[in-house]
Coordinates of C-alpha atoms in Angstrom, one line a residue:
M16 CA 49.1 -5.2 59.4
I17 CA 52.6 -6.6 58.7
T18 CA 55.4 -5.1 60.9
K19 CA 58.1 -3.5 58.8
R20 CA 61.6 -4.4 59.8
I21 CA 64.8 -2.3 60.2
I22 CA 67.9 -4.3 59.5
P23 CA 71.5 -3.2 59.9
C24 CA 74.1 -4.9 57.6
L25 CA 77.6 -5.9 58.6
D26 CA 79.8 -6.3 55.5
I27 CA 82.9 -8.2 56.8
R28 CA 86.3 -8.3 55.2
D29 CA 89.4 -9.6 56.9
G30 CA 87.5 -9.8 60.2
R31 CA 86.4 -6.1 60.2
V32 CA 83.1 -4.4 59.2
V33 CA 83.7 -2.4 56.0
K34 CA 81.6 0.0 53.9
G35 CA 82.0 1.4 50.3
V36 CA 80.1 3.2 47.6
N37 CA 78.6 1.4 44.6
F38 CA 80.4 -1.7 45.9
E39 CA 83.8 0.1 45.5
N40 CA 86.3 2.1 47.6
V41 CA 85.7 -0.2 50.6
K42 CA 87.0 1.1 54.0
S43 CA 87.2 -0.5 57.5
V44 CA 84.6 0.7 60.0
E45 CA 84.6 -1.3 63.2
D46 CA 84.9 -4.7 65.0
P47 CA 81.9 -6.8 64.0
V48 CA 81.2 -8.3 67.5
A49 CA 81.0 -4.9 69.2
L50 CA 78.8 -3.5 66.4
A51 CA 76.5 -6.5 66.4
Q52 CA 76.1 -6.2 70.2
F53 CA 75.3 -2.5 69.8
Y54 CA 72.6 -3.2 67.3
N55 CA 71.1 -6.0 69.4
E56 CA 70.7 -3.4 72.2
S57 CA 69.6 -0.6 69.9
G58 CA 66.2 -1.9 68.6
A59 CA 67.3 -3.6 65.3
D60 CA 64.8 -6.2 64.2
E61 CA 67.4 -8.5 62.6
L62 CA 71.0 -8.4 61.6
V63 CA 72.6 -9.4 58.3
F64 CA 76.2 -10.6 58.2
Y65 CA 78.0 -10.8 54.8
D66 CA 81.6 -12.1 54.3
I67 CA 81.9 -9.9 51.2
T68 CA 85.2 -11.3 49.7
A69 CA 84.7 -15.0 50.5
S70 CA 83.3 -15.8 47.0
V71 CA 86.0 -13.8 45.1
E72 CA 88.8 -15.3 47.2
K73 CA 87.2 -18.8 46.8
R74 CA 87.4 -19.6 50.5
P75 CA 84.9 -20.6 53.2
L76 CA 83.1 -17.9 55.2
F77 CA 84.8 -16.7 58.4
T78 CA 82.8 -18.9 60.8
D79 CA 85.0 -17.8 63.8
V80 CA 83.8 -14.2 63.6
L81 CA 80.2 -15.4 62.9
T82 CA 80.3 -17.6 66.0
R83 CA 81.4 -14.7 68.2
V84 CA 78.7 -12.5 66.8
A85 CA 75.9 -15.1 67.2
Q86 CA 76.9 -15.6 70.8
R87 CA 76.3 -11.9 71.6
I88 CA 73.0 -11.2 70.0
F89 CA 69.4 -12.4 70.4
I90 CA 67.8 -11.1 67.2
P91 CA 67.5 -13.1 64.0
L92 CA 70.8 -13.4 62.1
T93 CA 71.1 -13.8 58.4
V94 CA 74.5 -14.8 57.0
G95 CA 76.0 -14.9 53.5
G96 CA 79.3 -15.3 51.7
S97 CA 80.6 -18.2 49.6
I98 CA 77.5 -20.4 50.2
N99 CA 77.9 -22.9 47.4
S100 CA 76.4 -26.1 48.8
V101 CA 74.0 -27.6 51.4
A102 CA 77.1 -28.4 53.5
D103 CA 77.8 -24.6 53.6
F104 CA 74.3 -24.0 54.8
D105 CA 74.8 -26.6 57.5
R106 CA 78.2 -25.1 58.6
V107 CA 76.8 -21.6 58.9
L108 CA 73.6 -22.6 60.7
K109 CA 75.7 -24.6 63.2
A110 CA 77.8 -21.5 63.8
G111 CA 74.7 -19.6 64.9
A112 CA 72.9 -18.2 61.8
D113 CA 69.1 -18.3 61.7
K114 CA 68.9 -17.8 57.9
V115 CA 71.4 -18.2 55.1
S116 CA 71.8 -15.9 52.2
V117 CA 72.8 -17.2 48.8
N118 CA 74.0 -15.2 45.9
S119 CA 76.8 -16.3 43.6
G120 CA 76.5 -19.9 44.7
A121 CA 72.8 -19.9 43.6
I122 CA 73.6 -18.3 40.3
A123 CA 76.2 -21.0 39.6
H124 CA 73.9 -23.8 40.9
P125 CA 70.2 -22.7 41.0
E126 CA 69.3 -26.2 42.4
L127 CA 71.0 -25.2 45.6
I128 CA 67.9 -23.1 46.5
D129 CA 65.6 -26.2 46.0
E130 CA 67.9 -28.5 48.0
A131 CA 68.4 -26.1 50.9
A132 CA 64.7 -25.2 51.1
K133 CA 63.8 -28.9 51.1
K134 CA 66.3 -29.7 53.9
Y135 CA 66.0 -26.6 56.1
G136 CA 62.7 -25.0 55.1
N137 CA 61.8 -22.0 52.9
Q138 CA 62.1 -19.6 55.8
C139 CA 65.8 -20.4 56.1
V140 CA 66.7 -19.6 52.5
V141 CA 67.3 -16.0 51.6
L142 CA 68.1 -15.2 47.9
S143 CA 70.3 -12.1 47.7
I144 CA 70.4 -10.4 44.3
D145 CA 73.0 -7.7 43.4
A146 CA 71.4 -5.8 40.5
K147 CA 72.3 -2.9 38.3
R148 CA 70.9 -1.2 35.2
V149 CA 72.6 -2.3 32.0
D150 CA 71.2 -1.4 28.6
G151 CA 67.7 -0.7 30.0
Q152 CA 67.6 -4.0 31.9
Y153 CA 68.0 -4.9 35.6
R154 CA 71.0 -7.2 35.4
V155 CA 72.2 -9.7 38.0
F156 CA 75.8 -9.3 39.1
A157 CA 77.9 -12.0 40.9
K158 CA 81.1 -12.1 42.9
G159 CA 80.3 -9.1 45.1
G160 CA 79.0 -7.0 42.2
R161 CA 82.1 -7.5 40.1
V162 CA 80.7 -9.8 37.4
D163 CA 77.8 -9.1 35.0
T164 CA 76.0 -12.5 34.6
G165 CA 73.8 -11.3 31.8
M166 CA 70.8 -12.6 33.8
D167 CA 67.6 -10.6 34.1
A168 CA 67.1 -9.7 37.8
L169 CA 63.3 -9.8 37.6
E170 CA 63.3 -13.3 36.0
W171 CA 65.9 -14.5 38.6
A172 CA 63.8 -13.2 41.5
A173 CA 60.8 -15.1 40.2
Q174 CA 62.8 -18.3 39.6
G175 CA 64.3 -18.0 43.2
E176 CA 60.8 -17.8 44.6
A177 CA 59.6 -20.8 42.5
R178 CA 62.6 -22.8 43.7
G179 CA 61.8 -22.2 47.3
A180 CA 63.5 -19.1 48.6
G181 CA 61.5 -17.7 51.5
E182 CA 62.8 -14.2 51.3
L183 CA 64.6 -11.9 48.9
V184 CA 67.3 -9.3 49.5
L185 CA 67.5 -6.8 46.6
N186 CA 70.8 -4.9 46.6
S187 CA 70.8 -2.0 44.1
I188 CA 74.4 -1.4 43.0
D189 CA 73.3 1.9 41.4
T190 CA 72.2 3.3 44.8
D191 CA 74.6 1.5 47.1
G192 CA 76.2 3.9 49.6
V193 CA 75.0 7.0 47.7
K194 CA 72.4 7.9 50.4
R195 CA 69.9 9.4 48.0
G196 CA 67.1 7.0 48.7
F197 CA 66.3 3.3 48.0
D198 CA 65.9 2.2 44.4
L199 CA 62.1 2.4 44.4
E200 CA 61.8 1.8 40.7
M201 CA 63.8 -1.5 40.8
L202 CA 62.0 -2.6 44.0
A203 CA 58.6 -2.0 42.5
A204 CA 59.5 -4.0 39.4
V205 CA 60.7 -6.9 41.5
A206 CA 57.7 -6.7 43.9
A207 CA 55.4 -7.0 40.9
R208 CA 57.0 -10.4 40.1
V209 CA 57.2 -12.1 43.6
K210 CA 55.0 -12.6 46.6
I211 CA 57.8 -13.5 49.1
P212 CA 59.1 -10.8 51.5
I213 CA 61.5 -8.3 50.0
I214 CA 64.3 -6.7 52.0
A215 CA 65.5 -3.5 50.2
S216 CA 69.2 -2.6 50.3
G217 CA 71.2 0.3 49.0
G218 CA 70.6 4.0 49.2
A219 CA 69.3 4.9 52.6
G220 CA 70.4 8.3 53.7
R221 CA 67.5 9.9 55.6
M222 CA 64.5 8.8 57.7
E223 CA 62.3 9.9 54.8
D224 CA 63.9 7.3 52.6
F225 CA 62.4 4.6 54.8
K226 CA 59.0 6.3 54.8
A227 CA 59.1 6.3 51.0
L228 CA 60.3 2.7 50.9
F229 CA 57.5 1.4 53.1
A230 CA 54.9 3.1 51.0
L231 CA 55.7 0.4 48.3
E232 CA 53.6 -2.7 48.2
G233 CA 55.6 -5.9 48.8
V234 CA 58.6 -4.4 50.6
D235 CA 58.9 -5.8 54.1
A236 CA 62.2 -4.5 55.4
G237 CA 64.8 -1.8 54.9
L238 CA 68.5 -2.8 55.2
A239 CA 71.2 -0.2 55.6
A240 CA 74.8 0.0 56.8
S241 CA 76.7 3.3 56.9
I242 CA 73.9 5.5 58.3
F243 CA 73.7 3.2 61.3
H244 CA 77.4 2.4 61.6
F245 CA 78.3 6.1 61.8
R246 CA 75.3 6.9 64.0
E247 CA 73.9 9.3 61.4
I248 CA 70.5 7.8 62.3
E249 CA 69.7 5.9 65.5
I250 CA 67.4 3.0 65.0
M251 CA 64.9 3.8 67.7
D252 CA 64.7 7.4 66.5
L253 CA 63.9 6.1 63.0
K254 CA 61.2 3.7 64.4
R255 CA 59.6 6.5 66.3
Y256 CA 59.6 8.6 63.2
L257 CA 58.1 5.8 61.1
A258 CA 55.4 5.1 63.7
G259 CA 54.5 8.7 63.7
C260 CA 54.0 8.4 59.9
G261 CA 51.7 5.5 60.3
V262 CA 54.2 2.7 59.5
N263 CA 53.8 -0.4 61.7
V264 CA 57.1 -1.1 63.4
R265 CA 58.2 -3.0 66.5
M266 CA 59.1 -0.6 69.2

């Protein structure tokens, strides 16, 4: 049985961890190095690090903060933010990332997925999709959820897998920060189109939300931010709850 993963997410802006609702009203939370170290010691299976304004501000990702985070943790680290070339993959991996997340860069240059997978291996390439319902369609958004690309999220997920992405992060803009549960409908639709592992993001508010998430076929991990950042749910408490519900987790 595949072990389900619990993954905290650090959204970084101006060197600080921040959190918003529906990708808006973003507020500062804490120092990323201290928070990463806390999660490393608190039972997190992996950690995701996003420089959320790098693409919009058209600058490279903050590798100085990334390097300090990577030096303090021993769990796998996925990093994203203004990844537009194989050179960006190389720079981020050398700074300490284990996997690299591509979003807007892959939308602009889909061949980046192929090139990175060929050079670093499929397991290193994570396709992150920010999706929202528009006119009855799951639409892909770019630039931190600010720009509607007009692309169908289901088709983009399938294309990403075909090009060599080894994992998929599905961020539901509709449920982001709302804490009323993951977007199970959207996740099920994507899971029906791909076979690679899916990390669900957006909407976690209670332990029961993770139980419902892991009842879905094809979802391998649950990613959350504020409920962990503000200690509303402790990761080991969540894992004990899930194990008691019959979910296979690493204790």
